[in-house]
mmCIF file of C-alpha atoms in Angstrom:
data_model
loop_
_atom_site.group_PDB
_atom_site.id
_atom_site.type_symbol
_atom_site.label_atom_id
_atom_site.label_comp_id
_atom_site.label_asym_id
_atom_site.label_seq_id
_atom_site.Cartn_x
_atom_site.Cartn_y
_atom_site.Cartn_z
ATOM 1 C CA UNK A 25 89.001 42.070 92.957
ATOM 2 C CA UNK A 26 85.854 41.202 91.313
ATOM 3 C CA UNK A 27 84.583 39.419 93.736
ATOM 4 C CA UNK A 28 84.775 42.335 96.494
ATOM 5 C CA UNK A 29 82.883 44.918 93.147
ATOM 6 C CA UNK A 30 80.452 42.599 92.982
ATOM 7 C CA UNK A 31 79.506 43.216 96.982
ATOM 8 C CA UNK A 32 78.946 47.255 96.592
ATOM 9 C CA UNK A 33 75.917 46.879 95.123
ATOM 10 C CA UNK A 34 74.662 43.442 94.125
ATOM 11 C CA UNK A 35 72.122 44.579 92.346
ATOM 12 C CA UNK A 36 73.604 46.166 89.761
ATOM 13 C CA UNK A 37 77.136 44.140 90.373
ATOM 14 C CA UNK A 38 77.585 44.566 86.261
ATOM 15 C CA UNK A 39 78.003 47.725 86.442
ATOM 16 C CA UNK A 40 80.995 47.969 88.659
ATOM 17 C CA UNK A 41 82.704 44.848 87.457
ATOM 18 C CA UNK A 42 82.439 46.338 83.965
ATOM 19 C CA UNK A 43 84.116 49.676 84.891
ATOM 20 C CA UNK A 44 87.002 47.311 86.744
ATOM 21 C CA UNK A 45 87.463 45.697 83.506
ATOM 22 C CA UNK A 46 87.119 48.432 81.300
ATOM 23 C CA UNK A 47 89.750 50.034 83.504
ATOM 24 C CA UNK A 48 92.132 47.486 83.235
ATOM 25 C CA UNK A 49 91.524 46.974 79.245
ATOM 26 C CA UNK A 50 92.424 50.811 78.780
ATOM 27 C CA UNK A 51 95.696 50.404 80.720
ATOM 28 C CA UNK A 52 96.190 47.487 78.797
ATOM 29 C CA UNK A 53 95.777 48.721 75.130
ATOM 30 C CA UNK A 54 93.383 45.787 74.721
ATOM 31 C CA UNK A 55 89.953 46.570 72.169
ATOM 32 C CA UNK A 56 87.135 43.894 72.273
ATOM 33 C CA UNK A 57 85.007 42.783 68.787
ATOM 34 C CA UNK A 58 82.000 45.009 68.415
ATOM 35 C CA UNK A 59 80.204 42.210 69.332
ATOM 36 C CA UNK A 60 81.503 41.633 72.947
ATOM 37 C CA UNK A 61 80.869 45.342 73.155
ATOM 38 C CA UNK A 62 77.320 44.734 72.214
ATOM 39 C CA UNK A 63 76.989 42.096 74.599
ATOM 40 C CA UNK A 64 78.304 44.228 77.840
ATOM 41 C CA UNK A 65 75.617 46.997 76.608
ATOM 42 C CA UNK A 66 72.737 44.253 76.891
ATOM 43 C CA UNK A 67 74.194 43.062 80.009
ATOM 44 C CA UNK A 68 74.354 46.166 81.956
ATOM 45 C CA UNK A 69 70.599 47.501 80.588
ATOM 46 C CA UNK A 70 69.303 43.914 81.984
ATOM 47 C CA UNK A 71 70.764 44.566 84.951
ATOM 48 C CA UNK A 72 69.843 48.206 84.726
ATOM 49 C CA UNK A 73 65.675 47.089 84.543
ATOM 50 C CA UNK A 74 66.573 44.236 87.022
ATOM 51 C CA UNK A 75 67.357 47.001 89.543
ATOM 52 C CA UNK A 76 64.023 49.300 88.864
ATOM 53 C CA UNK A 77 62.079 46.198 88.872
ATOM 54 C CA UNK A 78 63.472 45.454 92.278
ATOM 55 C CA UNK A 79 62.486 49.303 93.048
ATOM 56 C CA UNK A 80 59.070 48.608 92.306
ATOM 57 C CA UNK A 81 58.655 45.472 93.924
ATOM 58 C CA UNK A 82 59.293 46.915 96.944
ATOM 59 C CA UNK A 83 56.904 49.756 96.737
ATOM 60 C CA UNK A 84 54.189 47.696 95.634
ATOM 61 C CA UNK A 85 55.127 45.138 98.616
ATOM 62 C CA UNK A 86 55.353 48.083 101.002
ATOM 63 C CA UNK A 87 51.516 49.169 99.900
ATOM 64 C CA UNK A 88 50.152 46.056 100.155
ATOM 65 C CA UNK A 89 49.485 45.267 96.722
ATOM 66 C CA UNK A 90 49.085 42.326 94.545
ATOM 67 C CA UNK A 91 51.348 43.412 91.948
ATOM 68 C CA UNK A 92 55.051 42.913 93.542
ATOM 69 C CA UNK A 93 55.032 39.453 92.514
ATOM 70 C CA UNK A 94 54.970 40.026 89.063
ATOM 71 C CA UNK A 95 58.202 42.034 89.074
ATOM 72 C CA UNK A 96 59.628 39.516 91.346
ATOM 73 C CA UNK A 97 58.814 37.293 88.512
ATOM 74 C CA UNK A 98 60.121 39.565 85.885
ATOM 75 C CA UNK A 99 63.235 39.939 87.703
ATOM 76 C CA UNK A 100 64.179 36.606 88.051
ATOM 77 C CA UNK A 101 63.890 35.852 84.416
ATOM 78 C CA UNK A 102 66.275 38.291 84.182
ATOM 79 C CA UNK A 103 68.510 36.374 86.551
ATOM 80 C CA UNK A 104 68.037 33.505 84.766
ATOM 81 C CA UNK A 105 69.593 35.397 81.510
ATOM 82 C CA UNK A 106 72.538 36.042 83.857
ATOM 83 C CA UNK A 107 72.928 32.278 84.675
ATOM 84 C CA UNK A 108 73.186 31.509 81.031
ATOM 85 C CA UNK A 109 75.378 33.903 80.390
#
């Protein structure tokens, strides 16, 4: 089911597998460490910025300006986090 989440919006594809397994969790009776908690906070604010940076990008690249690269850039370092993660 994850996989199909992921597809609303991948953009922000955290933030709807994390509800999924938050769901599933509370049905469960299952409680993560504080710091896997911590971790799924960090994750979905990354992917939170990720998404305004790809906001900006766009309106920056839709008025011609220089500047949409460097969120591109931004954005993928971001990305990058995810791969490691």
């Amino acid at each position: 089911i994850l996989h199909y989440v992921h597809r609303v919006n991948e953009g922000i594809a955290p933030h709807y597998s994390i509800a999924w397994v938050k769901t599933l969790e509370e049905m469960m009776g299952i409680r993560l460490p504080e710091r896997s908690q911590a971790i799924r906070i960090i994750m979905l604010e990354l992917s939170r910025i990720a998404e305004h940076l790809t906001v900006l990008h766009e309106i920056c690249f839709a008025l011609e300006r220089d500047e949409h690269r460097l969120f591109l850039d931004l954005r993928e370092k971001i990305y990058e986090l995810f791969e490691k993660y």
